Amino acid sequence: MTDRIGIAGASLWSLAPALGAALGAVPVRLRFPAARCEAIVGWADARGAAARIVAGLRRLPFRAVRPGPGAAFAPGVPASLLVEGVPEPVWLDPWTRGRLDPAEAETAAAWLRARFDENEPASVCVGISGWKARQVARFLDGPAGPTRFVGDPDRAVQAAKDGGARIVAWETRMPARLPAACAEAGVPLLRMEDGFLRSVGLGAAFMPGASCVLDGRGIYYDPRRPSDLEHILANATFDAPLLARARALREAVVALRLTKYNVGRDGDLDLPTDRPVVLVPGQVEDDASVLLGSPAVPGNRALLRAARRDNPDALIVYKPHPDVEAGLRRGRIAPEELAGLADRVIGEVSIVDLLERVTSVVTMTSLAGFEALMRGVPATVHGRPFYAGWGLTDDRDPPARRTRRLTLDELVAGALILYPRYLDPVTGLRCPPEVLVRRLADARDAARAAP
C-alpha cells in the first residue's frame, strides 16, 4: 500500500503534487485531528511549528521543507524545494505545482522572466474600469515598478512622459484626444482589449478576463487601420514547431468544447439532417466591432435577412448574443419580429452545441465565425473581422489590405499564440494558452456541477 503523507499549511498544500511525486506517497491535507498518514511534511521555519508538534504527539516522522535554488516564480512561490530525505532539489511546475526535471523548470522560469521583462517600460493606465484594475495590473507587472491608474488623460500623459512610461488604454473607453496627446508628448500608446479565450462568464457581468491583447498599431476589431494582429498574420513566419503547437492547441480547444465566454447549458437540439442548417449568431449592435467592422450589414435584422436571401432552402437558426440575452447590452429583436426572420431561436444553449450541428455560420464580425473555422464549419462573413480576408472564409466585404493566403493553423497561431497575453486564474501568474485552456475547462465543469 502506498504511504500517505500529511501536508501542513495552505501554502505547502498548494505544492502537494510535487511533494507526493518526490516522496513516492499520496499527499493528504493535514487537519486536526489529522487524517491517517505515515509521515508529516511541513515548512522548516516557524510556519511548520504546529505540524512538527503534531508529528511528535503522533510519533510520526517529520519531513522539513525549505525553498530550494532558483529565483521564485512569484512572492512566496519557490522555483524548487529542498525536502528532507530527498537528495536532489524538487523542481516545480509554476502552474500545476507538479514536479519537473531541472531543464523543464528552467525553461518555465525563463518564460516567466521574459513575460515580466517585456513589460518595460512601466505602464500608466487610462480608461480602465475599477473592477478590472487588479487583473490589468497583473498583465502589466514588470521590472519598472507597479502599474499606475490615472483617470485624467492629460495627467496620465504627463506622468508617463515624466517617468519614461507608456500609456495603456482600454480601447472602448479611451478618451478621443488621447492618441494625439501621446503623439505630441512622444509617449508610446498601447490599446488594450480582451483576448479570444477569456473566461467562464461574461465581461458585462464583471467576470475578470484571463486573456488580453496589447496593440501598438490599432486594435483587432477596427479594420480601418492595421492592427498588430493583422501585421502578424500578414508577415509572420510560421515555422513547423509553431504550426504543430497551433494545431495541438486548436484540437484541445475543440475537444474541450471551449469558447470565449464558456456560458450556456448543454442541450439536446432537434435539428434536421435532410436540409442545410445555418447558424446566425447575434451580436451586440453598439459593439465597436459591429459599428466599425460591418458597414454594409450593420445589425442583427439585416444579417438575418442576408442569411435568408443567400440560403432560401436552409433552416435559419438565430442565437442571441449572451450579453443581449442577459439584458446587459443592446441588440434585442422582439419575438414577433424574429418569427419572420428566423426558423428557430435558440438562446441559452452553448454555442458549441450549435457549431457541432450546423452546416454553416453567417455572421457580421462575431468571434463565432472564428470558432466555427476551428471546428471545420464554413463561415460567411459580411463584415471585416480579424479572421476574414485570408482565404478561409466566404467574404462579402473583405479588407483590401489582406492579400496573404493562410492555413487554419497559421490563423490560430497568430490569434491564439502570438498576439494575446494569458493569466492563470489559479496561480495569478502569466501563462501560455495551453495552461489557460485547461483552467477554463475545469472552471466551466465546476460551475456546471455547482448547485
XYZ file of C-alpha atoms in Angstrom:
451
model
C 0.000 0.000 0.000
C 1.294 3.475 -0.878
C 2.270 5.626 2.065
C 0.265 8.752 2.830
C 1.981 11.974 3.821
C 0.172 14.657 5.765
C 0.905 18.156 4.466
C 0.516 21.093 6.807
C -0.496 24.619 5.795
C -2.285 26.043 2.766
C 0.905 27.366 1.156
C 2.572 23.953 1.315
C -0.601 22.137 0.287
C -0.528 24.050 -2.999
C 2.771 22.234 -3.697
C 1.323 18.807 -2.868
C 1.631 17.323 -6.408
C 5.413 17.792 -6.409
C 5.829 16.643 -2.813
C 3.842 13.497 -3.422
C 5.903 12.675 -6.508
C 9.197 13.371 -4.717
C 8.350 11.199 -1.699
C 6.504 8.471 -3.601
C 3.472 8.930 -1.402
C -0.126 10.117 -1.564
C -0.465 13.633 -0.111
C -3.366 14.306 2.252
C -4.333 17.606 3.838
C -3.217 17.689 7.479
C -6.035 18.838 9.679
C -6.696 18.360 13.378
C -7.345 15.590 14.106
C -5.065 14.629 11.242
C -6.028 12.142 8.571
C -4.238 8.795 8.729
C -0.711 9.170 7.403
C 2.740 7.646 7.800
C 4.693 10.930 7.901
C 4.045 14.651 8.194
C 5.585 17.284 5.944
C 5.882 20.910 6.970
C 7.930 24.042 6.445
C 11.252 24.074 8.235
C 10.642 27.591 9.615
C 8.017 28.887 12.042
C 5.206 28.081 9.603
C 5.782 24.377 10.300
C 5.975 24.585 14.100
C 2.453 23.280 14.700
C 2.941 20.414 12.244
C 6.175 19.444 13.962
C 4.339 19.288 17.309
C 1.556 17.160 15.811
C 4.153 14.782 14.370
C 5.790 14.451 17.792
C 2.487 13.790 19.528
C 1.556 11.122 16.996
C 5.101 9.682 16.889
C 5.352 10.173 13.158
C 8.414 11.188 11.115
C 8.551 14.888 10.262
C 9.966 15.904 6.866
C 11.113 19.529 6.800
C 10.749 21.519 3.570
C 12.729 24.627 2.582
C 12.739 26.786 -0.543
C 15.409 25.482 -2.899
C 17.638 27.053 -5.555
C 16.331 29.173 -8.410
C 14.518 32.506 -8.436
C 10.995 32.436 -7.038
C 8.186 32.331 -9.600
C 6.275 34.886 -7.533
C 6.393 36.108 -3.905
C 6.054 33.030 -1.733
C 6.183 30.611 -4.675
C 9.633 28.977 -4.873
C 11.012 27.507 -8.078
C 12.207 24.428 -6.189
C 12.053 22.748 -2.789
C 14.605 21.056 -0.570
C 12.812 18.172 1.094
C 14.357 16.281 3.992
C 15.166 12.760 2.829
C 15.209 13.672 -0.875
C 18.814 14.081 -2.095
C 18.136 16.481 -5.004
C 16.059 19.667 -5.199
C 12.443 19.134 -6.208
C 11.801 21.467 -9.161
C 8.257 22.798 -9.547
C 5.939 23.454 -12.452
C 4.921 27.095 -11.879
C 1.287 26.490 -12.866
C 0.361 22.949 -11.811
C 2.878 22.741 -8.921
C 3.793 19.313 -10.228
C 7.382 18.055 -10.364
C 9.615 18.937 -13.308
C 13.139 17.991 -14.221
C 15.665 20.841 -13.858
C 15.771 21.658 -17.573
C 11.987 21.883 -17.824
C 11.865 24.057 -14.708
C 14.483 26.405 -16.115
C 12.555 26.703 -19.375
C 9.386 27.590 -17.486
C 11.235 30.081 -15.277
C 12.882 31.695 -18.307
C 9.473 32.031 -19.976
C 8.077 33.810 -16.903
C 11.116 36.084 -16.692
C 10.656 37.041 -20.333
C 6.984 37.866 -19.734
C 7.979 40.035 -16.766
C 10.749 41.795 -18.688
C 8.544 42.553 -21.700
C 6.595 44.991 -19.506
C 9.398 47.530 -19.779
C 8.812 50.473 -19.529
C 6.254 50.961 -16.790
C 2.569 51.462 -17.622
C 0.192 54.309 -16.848
C -3.389 53.155 -17.458
C -6.305 55.268 -18.684
C -9.926 54.243 -19.167
C -9.695 51.060 -17.109
C -12.825 50.216 -15.118
C -12.160 49.947 -11.408
C -13.226 46.302 -11.239
C -10.655 45.426 -13.930
C -7.707 47.248 -12.358
C -6.290 44.397 -10.290
C -6.351 41.967 -13.210
C -4.895 44.525 -15.605
C -2.040 45.221 -13.183
C -1.136 41.521 -13.245
C -0.876 41.564 -17.029
C 1.385 44.642 -16.884
C 3.618 43.715 -13.946
C 7.224 44.408 -14.883
C 10.687 45.480 -13.730
C 9.929 49.225 -13.775
C 7.532 49.009 -10.854
C 3.776 48.861 -10.261
C 1.195 49.973 -12.796
C -0.394 53.364 -12.202
C -4.074 54.118 -12.883
C -4.857 57.751 -13.691
C -8.328 58.996 -14.536
C -7.472 62.241 -16.304
C -5.817 61.671 -19.709
C -3.713 64.838 -19.602
C -2.292 63.973 -16.189
C -1.718 60.403 -17.348
C 0.276 61.539 -20.400
C 2.332 63.924 -18.293
C 3.028 61.201 -15.698
C 4.097 58.789 -18.446
C 6.351 61.402 -20.045
C 7.970 62.318 -16.725
C 8.537 58.689 -15.780
C 9.583 57.329 -19.157
C 6.469 55.142 -19.123
C 3.896 54.104 -21.712
C 0.154 54.707 -21.768
C -2.144 51.661 -21.764
C -5.771 52.487 -22.560
C -8.842 50.289 -22.771
C -9.795 50.876 -26.379
C -13.557 51.309 -25.980
C -13.116 53.691 -23.020
C -10.182 55.652 -24.392
C -10.623 59.459 -24.434
C -10.794 60.719 -28.021
C -7.919 63.157 -27.548
C -5.550 60.593 -26.020
C -3.791 59.351 -29.207
C -2.949 62.900 -30.288
C -1.778 63.812 -26.787
C 0.503 60.760 -26.660
C 1.932 61.516 -30.106
C 2.587 65.132 -29.182
C 4.340 64.131 -25.937
C 6.297 61.290 -27.568
C 4.703 58.734 -25.239
C 4.009 55.177 -26.542
C 0.309 54.217 -26.583
C -0.945 50.639 -26.320
C -4.610 49.784 -26.791
C -5.931 47.023 -24.536
C -8.859 44.638 -25.037
C -9.993 41.145 -24.057
C -8.473 38.162 -25.830
C -10.306 35.342 -27.598
C -10.246 32.780 -24.765
C -11.461 34.952 -21.948
C -13.348 33.460 -19.020
C -16.152 31.326 -17.685
C -18.766 34.070 -17.546
C -19.474 37.395 -19.190
C -17.436 40.555 -19.000
C -20.685 42.510 -18.826
C -21.382 40.582 -15.609
C -17.992 41.696 -14.183
C -16.197 38.391 -14.671
C -12.437 39.154 -14.914
C -10.792 38.196 -18.174
C -7.907 35.727 -18.218
C -6.607 36.970 -21.560
C -5.951 40.345 -23.106
C -4.260 41.956 -26.070
C -1.971 44.990 -26.108
C -1.828 46.562 -29.549
C 0.576 49.308 -30.569
C -0.820 49.801 -34.092
C -4.604 49.697 -33.691
C -6.970 47.047 -32.368
C -8.070 43.770 -33.923
C -11.751 44.646 -34.383
C -11.189 48.007 -36.122
C -10.416 47.284 -39.795
C -10.000 50.974 -40.667
C -6.302 50.678 -39.865
C -3.869 47.753 -39.449
C -3.505 46.157 -36.015
C -0.654 44.182 -34.514
C -2.691 41.042 -35.176
C -3.145 41.906 -38.835
C 0.590 42.633 -39.059
C 1.380 39.242 -37.523
C -0.966 37.396 -39.871
C 0.358 39.260 -42.906
C 4.077 38.983 -42.144
C 4.955 36.326 -39.545
C 6.994 33.260 -40.392
C 5.009 30.274 -39.173
C 7.610 27.530 -38.745
C 6.844 23.850 -38.273
C 7.097 23.800 -34.426
C 4.751 26.785 -34.131
C 2.228 25.227 -36.501
C 2.365 21.923 -34.625
C 1.715 23.818 -31.405
C -1.166 25.741 -33.022
C -2.726 22.531 -34.266
C -2.489 20.894 -30.827
C -3.970 23.999 -29.209
C -6.820 24.118 -31.710
C -7.558 20.435 -31.196
C -7.566 20.935 -27.416
C -9.986 23.878 -27.667
C -12.305 21.825 -29.857
C -12.052 18.635 -27.770
C -12.692 20.544 -24.533
C -15.557 22.435 -26.219
C -14.296 25.884 -25.259
C -15.365 29.325 -26.490
C -14.591 32.893 -25.458
C -17.028 33.063 -22.527
C -17.939 29.389 -21.944
C -21.513 30.106 -20.933
C -24.721 28.294 -21.790
C -26.008 24.881 -20.911
C -25.618 21.681 -22.879
C -28.797 20.826 -24.711
C -30.393 18.276 -27.000
C -31.026 20.072 -30.283
C -33.748 18.798 -32.559
C -32.261 19.999 -35.840
C -32.966 18.436 -39.237
C -30.377 16.389 -41.075
C -32.060 16.480 -44.504
C -31.526 20.190 -45.227
C -28.833 22.808 -44.585
C -28.842 24.398 -41.131
C -27.382 27.910 -40.988
C -26.410 29.470 -37.666
C -26.715 33.244 -37.377
C -25.050 34.380 -34.118
C -26.494 37.636 -32.818
C -24.159 40.429 -31.808
C -24.228 43.477 -29.561
C -25.292 46.147 -32.028
C -23.486 49.035 -30.345
C -20.293 46.989 -30.002
C -17.298 48.602 -31.676
C -16.654 45.521 -33.824
C -20.099 45.968 -35.439
C -20.050 49.761 -35.663
C -16.560 49.827 -37.196
C -16.302 46.476 -38.918
C -19.646 45.833 -40.609
C -20.765 48.913 -42.555
C -22.748 47.043 -45.218
C -24.717 44.792 -42.828
C -24.952 46.881 -39.650
C -27.181 44.840 -37.340
C -28.883 41.575 -36.447
C -32.008 42.192 -38.530
C -30.002 42.950 -41.665
C -27.814 39.907 -41.028
C -30.819 37.593 -40.749
C -32.254 38.991 -43.968
C -28.935 38.401 -45.749
C -28.747 34.833 -44.418
C -32.281 34.108 -45.661
C -31.608 35.686 -49.059
C -28.471 33.584 -49.605
C -29.865 30.357 -48.113
C -33.541 30.171 -49.146
C -33.842 26.422 -48.543
C -31.964 26.277 -45.248
C -33.200 26.211 -41.675
C -32.073 29.548 -40.197
C -31.130 29.264 -36.521
C -30.639 32.507 -34.620
C -28.719 32.596 -31.352
C -28.940 35.900 -29.441
C -25.673 37.219 -28.010
C -25.219 36.205 -24.330
C -24.861 39.835 -23.165
C -28.036 40.795 -25.043
C -29.874 37.726 -23.804
C -28.867 38.634 -20.241
C -30.311 42.119 -20.733
C -26.909 43.774 -20.387
C -26.319 45.109 -23.930
C -28.192 46.377 -26.972
C -29.349 44.198 -29.882
C -32.599 42.521 -28.873
C -35.185 41.678 -31.528
C -38.801 41.327 -30.413
C -40.138 37.741 -30.612
C -42.910 38.650 -33.043
C -40.362 40.222 -35.402
C -37.943 37.303 -35.050
C -40.682 34.903 -36.154
C -40.442 36.352 -39.650
C -36.645 36.364 -39.770
C -35.516 33.014 -38.319
C -36.919 29.483 -38.333
C -35.575 28.707 -34.878
C -34.356 30.873 -31.994
C -32.059 29.043 -29.572
C -30.881 31.056 -26.612
C -29.332 29.550 -23.523
C -27.719 26.522 -25.183
C -23.939 26.649 -25.505
C -22.835 27.809 -28.935
C -20.551 24.765 -29.130
C -23.630 22.542 -29.313
C -24.792 24.550 -32.297
C -21.410 24.666 -34.042
C -21.233 20.888 -33.823
C -24.630 20.517 -35.510
C -24.966 23.255 -38.132
C -23.944 23.262 -41.791
C -22.513 26.785 -41.856
C -22.345 30.106 -39.999
C -23.339 33.537 -41.289
C -22.016 36.493 -39.311
C -21.022 40.141 -39.329
C -17.883 40.114 -37.160
C -18.720 37.620 -34.399
C -15.953 35.526 -32.878
C -18.321 32.622 -33.551
C -17.042 32.732 -37.126
C -13.504 32.029 -35.933
C -14.777 29.356 -33.539
C -16.628 27.779 -36.464
C -13.473 27.689 -38.601
C -11.586 25.909 -35.823
C -14.278 23.219 -35.930
C -14.267 22.862 -39.706
C -17.580 24.709 -40.189
C -17.715 27.101 -43.188
C -18.299 30.777 -42.344
C -19.816 33.512 -44.499
C -18.700 36.933 -43.289
C -20.472 40.202 -44.109
C -18.109 42.362 -42.053
C -14.349 42.630 -41.638
C -13.322 40.681 -38.538
C -9.699 39.741 -37.933
C -10.166 36.253 -39.404
C -11.655 37.443 -42.706
C -9.710 38.141 -45.886
C -7.105 35.380 -45.524
C -8.767 32.847 -47.820
C -10.509 30.846 -45.082
C -13.955 32.485 -45.160
C -16.617 33.381 -47.711
C -16.030 37.148 -47.574
C -18.683 39.588 -48.756
C -16.750 42.745 -47.806
C -13.075 41.845 -47.231
C -10.375 44.401 -46.330
C -8.320 45.137 -49.442
C -5.069 45.075 -47.441
C -5.290 41.354 -46.689
C -3.794 39.567 -49.662
C -1.880 36.745 -47.973
C -3.445 33.270 -48.003
C -3.240 31.487 -44.645
C -3.856 27.973 -43.440
C -6.174 27.477 -40.482
C -3.302 26.702 -38.131
C -1.424 29.828 -39.241
C -4.514 31.844 -38.319
C -4.733 30.046 -34.960
C -1.029 30.585 -34.287
C -1.390 34.319 -34.814
C -4.692 34.787 -32.997
C -4.223 32.461 -30.011
C -0.443 32.196 -29.514
C 1.467 35.209 -30.864
C -0.998 38.053 -30.257
C -2.681 37.667 -26.827
C -1.412 37.501 -23.255
C -2.798 34.986 -20.770
C -3.097 34.904 -16.999
C -3.563 31.735 -14.973
C -6.700 32.328 -12.864
C -5.496 29.831 -10.236
C -1.928 30.983 -9.555
C -2.195 34.572 -10.819
C 0.908 34.047 -12.976
C 1.226 34.799 -16.667
C 0.817 31.530 -18.556
C 0.844 30.006 -22.052
C -2.535 29.420 -23.721
C -2.283 25.672 -23.129
C -2.455 26.260 -19.358
C -5.451 28.566 -19.620
C -7.330 26.136 -21.863
C -7.163 23.500 -19.136
C -8.135 26.018 -16.429
C -11.166 27.218 -18.386
C -12.375 23.670 -18.953
C -12.011 22.848 -15.253
C -13.765 26.064 -14.159
C -16.617 25.568 -16.611
C -17.157 21.985 -15.482
C -17.071 23.036 -11.822
C -19.603 25.816 -12.488
C -21.986 23.418 -14.183
C -21.663 20.909 -11.350
C -22.385 23.509 -8.660
C -25.923 23.803 -7.291
